XYZ file of C-alpha atoms in Angstrom:
383
model
C -51.465 45.247 -0.655
C -54.894 46.514 -0.075
C -57.303 44.333 1.848
C -59.850 44.454 -1.038
C -57.420 42.966 -3.679
C -57.971 39.543 -5.059
C -55.290 36.918 -6.181
C -54.229 37.180 -9.746
C -56.505 35.590 -12.182
C -59.412 35.669 -9.592
C -62.281 38.054 -9.992
C -65.642 38.909 -8.573
C -68.625 38.601 -10.841
C -70.934 41.609 -10.413
C -74.759 41.615 -10.565
C -75.217 41.846 -14.407
C -72.595 39.099 -15.074
C -73.951 36.949 -12.224
C -77.532 37.123 -13.682
C -76.019 36.033 -17.049
C -74.087 33.117 -15.609
C -77.252 31.932 -13.681
C -79.407 32.252 -16.788
C -76.726 30.334 -18.838
C -76.556 27.653 -16.172
C -80.366 27.348 -16.071
C -80.703 26.931 -19.766
C -77.849 24.495 -19.989
C -79.133 22.277 -17.209
C -82.615 22.394 -18.866
C -81.013 21.327 -22.164
C -79.008 18.556 -20.461
C -82.149 17.330 -18.686
C -84.197 17.292 -21.996
C -81.564 14.876 -23.345
C -81.773 12.601 -20.298
C -78.690 13.838 -18.378
C -79.090 13.829 -14.675
C -77.531 16.543 -12.413
C -74.847 15.592 -9.827
C -73.054 17.759 -7.358
C -69.638 16.425 -6.474
C -67.912 18.083 -3.459
C -65.489 20.930 -3.908
C -62.758 19.027 -2.180
C -61.790 15.426 -1.775
C -58.720 13.314 -0.730
C -56.197 14.010 -3.177
C -55.739 10.341 -3.948
C -59.178 10.389 -5.532
C -58.851 13.760 -7.383
C -55.432 12.954 -8.963
C -56.239 9.321 -10.195
C -52.473 8.701 -10.301
C -52.242 8.951 -14.179
C -52.516 12.706 -14.946
C -49.458 14.810 -14.196
C -51.003 17.874 -15.666
C -54.048 17.604 -13.319
C -51.521 17.127 -10.487
C -49.946 20.451 -11.271
C -53.350 22.272 -11.358
C -54.590 20.917 -8.088
C -54.176 22.977 -4.878
C -53.511 20.623 -1.912
C -53.435 20.948 1.941
C -53.721 18.910 4.999
C -57.021 17.949 6.485
C -57.106 19.164 10.161
C -59.558 16.316 10.972
C -57.983 13.261 9.475
C -54.390 14.505 8.812
C -54.576 13.199 5.202
C -53.893 15.297 2.153
C -56.966 17.068 0.624
C -57.230 18.668 -2.817
C -59.581 21.309 -4.139
C -60.839 19.876 -7.416
C -59.258 21.194 -10.594
C -61.604 18.965 -12.931
C -64.923 17.555 -12.185
C -64.685 14.679 -14.636
C -62.745 12.344 -12.430
C -65.306 12.999 -9.732
C -68.221 12.056 -11.858
C -66.282 8.778 -13.001
C -66.062 8.000 -9.300
C -69.759 8.598 -8.889
C -70.558 6.303 -11.765
C -68.124 3.679 -10.655
C -68.944 3.557 -6.965
C -72.211 5.302 -6.009
C -74.186 4.265 -9.126
C -72.639 0.868 -9.534
C -76.081 -0.747 -9.155
C -76.838 0.453 -12.724
C -75.061 -1.823 -15.164
C -76.623 0.011 -18.255
C -75.921 3.569 -19.371
C -75.596 6.497 -17.092
C -76.052 9.997 -18.417
C -74.794 12.508 -15.894
C -74.141 16.356 -15.928
C -72.758 18.946 -13.663
C -72.036 22.586 -13.145
C -69.723 23.832 -10.452
C -66.580 25.826 -9.641
C -63.010 24.426 -9.935
C -59.718 25.862 -8.950
C -56.475 26.046 -10.706
C -52.997 26.517 -9.186
C -52.275 28.297 -12.524
C -54.550 29.692 -15.130
C -54.803 27.834 -18.530
C -53.807 30.918 -20.476
C -53.400 34.569 -19.878
C -57.138 35.366 -20.543
C -58.486 32.449 -18.345
C -59.597 32.543 -14.779
C -58.129 30.175 -12.109
C -61.662 29.621 -10.932
C -63.483 28.302 -14.007
C -67.171 27.464 -13.653
C -67.006 24.144 -15.261
C -70.186 22.634 -16.800
C -70.404 19.426 -18.820
C -72.130 16.166 -19.584
C -70.822 12.577 -19.538
C -72.157 9.404 -20.863
C -70.937 6.071 -19.304
C -71.565 2.412 -20.338
C -71.554 2.485 -24.163
C -68.361 2.068 -26.198
C -69.911 2.726 -29.710
C -69.271 5.857 -31.671
C -73.002 6.626 -31.405
C -72.278 7.743 -27.788
C -69.638 10.218 -29.016
C -71.970 11.498 -31.621
C -74.569 12.012 -29.067
C -72.291 13.961 -26.826
C -70.825 16.159 -29.610
C -74.373 17.019 -30.754
C -75.134 17.982 -27.187
C -71.976 20.105 -26.990
C -72.918 21.949 -30.132
C -76.459 22.438 -28.877
C -75.096 23.947 -25.751
C -73.071 26.477 -27.516
C -76.013 27.411 -29.849
C -77.638 28.882 -26.625
C -75.023 31.818 -26.795
C -73.706 33.830 -29.536
C -70.385 32.226 -30.446
C -70.696 32.887 -34.120
C -70.039 30.123 -36.709
C -68.712 27.337 -34.404
C -65.835 25.258 -35.723
C -65.874 21.572 -34.581
C -62.243 20.380 -34.257
C -61.600 16.587 -34.161
C -58.582 14.342 -33.345
C -57.940 10.919 -32.077
C -55.297 9.868 -29.625
C -55.639 6.214 -30.919
C -53.676 7.154 -34.024
C -50.486 8.217 -32.063
C -50.844 5.362 -29.612
C -51.122 2.801 -32.391
C -47.952 4.215 -33.876
C -46.125 4.325 -30.639
C -47.036 0.758 -29.735
C -46.064 -0.730 -33.265
C -42.846 1.202 -33.193
C -42.161 -0.351 -29.682
C -41.534 3.146 -28.061
C -41.018 3.078 -24.264
C -43.576 4.864 -22.137
C -40.848 7.669 -21.564
C -40.235 7.925 -25.313
C -43.948 8.095 -26.208
C -44.411 10.803 -23.551
C -41.555 12.801 -24.990
C -42.876 12.548 -28.502
C -46.517 13.324 -27.403
C -45.327 16.597 -25.814
C -43.539 17.601 -29.133
C -46.717 16.729 -31.007
C -48.686 18.994 -28.680
C -46.352 21.876 -29.229
C -46.550 21.362 -32.906
C -42.792 21.221 -33.158
C -42.472 19.263 -36.468
C -38.655 19.772 -36.712
C -38.229 18.348 -33.117
C -40.382 15.290 -33.886
C -38.231 14.570 -37.053
C -34.993 15.084 -35.162
C -36.106 12.907 -32.160
C -37.318 9.858 -34.219
C -34.101 9.978 -36.329
C -32.023 10.189 -32.967
C -33.832 7.080 -31.804
C -32.923 5.300 -35.066
C -36.463 4.133 -35.436
C -37.209 1.940 -38.456
C -37.897 4.036 -41.575
C -41.617 3.309 -41.824
C -42.164 4.543 -38.200
C -39.908 7.725 -38.832
C -41.883 8.626 -41.768
C -45.314 8.142 -39.977
C -44.474 10.101 -36.920
C -42.986 12.982 -39.100
C -46.038 12.882 -41.192
C -48.667 13.115 -38.388
C -48.122 16.851 -37.685
C -48.845 17.600 -41.263
C -52.231 15.716 -41.414
C -54.741 18.606 -40.657
C -57.406 20.365 -42.670
C -60.958 19.550 -43.728
C -62.714 16.301 -44.131
C -60.340 15.402 -46.975
C -57.608 14.659 -44.394
C -59.128 11.298 -43.669
C -58.644 10.073 -47.131
C -54.963 11.353 -47.090
C -54.345 9.653 -43.738
C -55.695 6.175 -44.976
C -53.344 6.518 -48.129
C -50.146 7.681 -46.152
C -50.250 6.156 -42.752
C -49.332 2.577 -42.002
C -52.124 0.047 -42.496
C -52.730 -0.756 -38.769
C -56.186 -2.013 -37.624
C -56.113 0.504 -34.680
C -55.507 3.537 -36.967
C -58.064 2.218 -39.391
C -60.623 2.079 -36.560
C -59.706 5.664 -35.423
C -60.209 6.902 -38.844
C -63.466 5.082 -39.207
C -64.836 6.819 -36.019
C -63.625 10.246 -37.304
C -65.419 9.452 -40.484
C -68.684 8.617 -38.762
C -68.653 11.876 -36.806
C -68.114 13.907 -39.959
C -70.988 12.034 -41.560
C -73.244 12.652 -38.480
C -72.843 16.530 -38.851
C -72.807 17.022 -42.718
C -73.552 20.837 -42.349
C -71.031 21.516 -39.594
C -67.738 23.294 -40.243
C -65.175 20.605 -39.287
C -61.315 20.718 -38.884
C -59.401 17.551 -38.541
C -55.868 17.492 -36.884
C -54.398 14.022 -36.135
C -51.556 15.689 -34.166
C -53.919 17.692 -32.027
C -53.245 15.919 -28.868
C -53.850 18.507 -26.249
C -55.561 16.023 -23.895
C -55.790 15.139 -20.321
C -53.911 11.946 -19.779
C -56.995 9.976 -19.098
C -58.376 10.320 -22.747
C -58.207 7.220 -24.692
C -59.742 7.784 -28.142
C -61.651 10.343 -30.037
C -61.042 13.942 -29.188
C -63.165 16.939 -29.837
C -63.268 20.640 -29.300
C -65.383 23.574 -30.451
C -64.079 27.054 -31.422
C -66.150 30.311 -31.709
C -65.567 32.496 -34.687
C -63.747 35.133 -32.697
C -61.238 33.306 -30.839
C -58.248 30.990 -30.825
C -58.993 29.125 -27.557
C -61.481 26.211 -27.572
C -64.864 27.154 -26.056
C -65.493 23.539 -25.338
C -63.480 20.382 -25.131
C -64.086 16.685 -24.749
C -63.175 13.053 -25.619
C -63.432 9.468 -24.843
C -61.822 8.242 -21.544
C -62.682 4.572 -21.379
C -61.552 2.906 -18.240
C -61.120 5.980 -15.931
C -63.667 4.546 -13.586
C -61.392 1.529 -13.104
C -59.361 3.597 -10.579
C -62.579 3.716 -8.506
C -63.503 0.056 -8.826
C -65.551 -0.240 -12.070
C -63.912 0.342 -15.486
C -66.541 1.649 -18.059
C -66.510 3.078 -21.489
C -67.115 6.887 -21.221
C -67.213 10.042 -23.320
C -67.914 13.554 -22.261
C -67.331 17.263 -22.740
C -66.934 20.406 -20.536
C -66.491 24.160 -20.657
C -66.081 27.166 -18.661
C -69.506 28.884 -18.161
C -67.720 32.218 -17.784
C -67.130 32.213 -21.563
C -70.926 32.713 -22.016
C -70.672 36.126 -20.419
C -71.685 38.810 -22.685
C -72.820 36.273 -25.376
C -76.409 35.382 -24.092
C -79.495 37.097 -25.750
C -80.245 40.296 -23.812
C -83.795 41.584 -22.925
C -86.833 40.212 -21.243
C -85.797 41.418 -17.725
C -88.267 43.803 -16.343
C -87.114 46.611 -14.044
C -87.961 46.255 -10.327
C -91.058 47.655 -8.662
C -90.144 50.145 -5.960
C -92.461 50.525 -2.925
C -91.990 53.434 -0.395
C -90.890 52.375 3.104
C -93.977 53.932 4.632
C -96.253 51.814 2.486
C -94.616 48.378 2.998
C -97.001 47.276 5.817
C -100.177 48.417 4.103
C -99.006 46.858 0.856
C -97.667 43.609 2.265
C -100.290 41.460 0.789
C -99.892 42.963 -2.790
C -96.151 42.807 -2.464
C -96.284 39.142 -1.716
C -98.669 38.580 -4.643
C -96.443 40.345 -7.123
C -93.170 38.386 -5.905
C -95.215 35.132 -6.311
C -95.864 36.196 -9.815
C -92.091 36.544 -10.504
C -91.758 40.266 -10.087
C -88.958 41.885 -8.177
C -90.301 44.247 -5.568
C -87.731 46.367 -3.505
C -88.236 48.803 -0.642
C -87.227 52.376 -1.621
C -85.564 53.988 1.333
C -85.401 57.329 -0.391
C -81.691 56.933 -1.339
C -80.844 58.035 -4.860
C -78.733 54.943 -5.614
C -81.485 52.693 -4.758
C -84.173 54.304 -6.916
C -81.629 54.829 -9.832
C -80.743 51.210 -10.028
C -84.272 49.820 -9.609
C -85.893 51.686 -12.450
C -88.974 53.796 -12.725
C -91.878 51.387 -11.787
C -93.575 52.046 -8.503
C -96.308 50.544 -6.456
C -98.744 53.189 -5.450
C -102.236 53.238 -4.029
C -105.035 54.807 -6.177
C -108.656 54.857 -5.467
C -107.971 52.416 -2.608
C -106.246 49.834 -4.691
C -102.609 49.030 -5.172
C -101.410 49.516 -8.742
C -98.017 49.402 -10.527
C -97.118 52.652 -12.477
C -94.398 53.415 -14.771
C -92.540 51.610 -17.639
């Protein structure tokens, strides 16, 4: 193996892409700030006990762990920033009993990629709202997610909605054991309708529950699915509440293309209610995902209602509006001392000024503008 080779699903980002990423990050953080979301920077690594929160086996498989040479305790490199932000809200910001709006943008590391086209080092950006249990908080967050994607060219964005509460209400009413619920949830996630039907029959569940679980994977489509679900699913208060929340989101975005799937349960184990994702017009993978995760902060000493979303900023590469970046101004090495004051002034105004050492690669990359002295004054010539 050559010394310059990188691990699989790990890649360098070259200057053009790096500029795009920084531009996307700057615009996103400005958008978050305009909605009242304050930036936090959690550390890249923590004690694994804090990162893994004891409930998410999927997160555990993603997390790379090693022994701390100072304390001897096990450390982990974060695979998801959301639990870290929940820790910050629960512990470091516990003096605020009201709403906390927090945002972030930073690298995470996955032991395995989430798909063949994804990096093992996503640049995760997102926003979280803590302290309000009402559906209005979810609507605010979903609106911010859609506004974030509008900064780039993802085409006609499709908003996908689900609700883990429907499945969990059925599982509780059917008196499934935690292991049975986990088994059935995995089948739902795989969209294996035949396996779901076979499993509930093998467990000899009551006919009403067999019918409901078998029906759940077929309840997907447009806004009309909500009426069908109210008609066909058991009349349980928690199911009614979940459908009411989905209805409220649909009404909040009347012009938005919406897809509802009551068996779309591809969630982290800490999610507790409404689920949402956004898809671009040219892809099958979600560009952004989020959901409600009430109580996650309880693992850090303060249980609070919470909702939020995140996405990989790398998905913005090649989708941001181009143009507006001027070429650099080249100044000959021999002129740098004499032109030092003018160079400083130009840089203070936001211009890029580079020293031309007379090498072809340098002058080709930095464009055709040059700083030259004419009639005793320094002027910029060229396009």
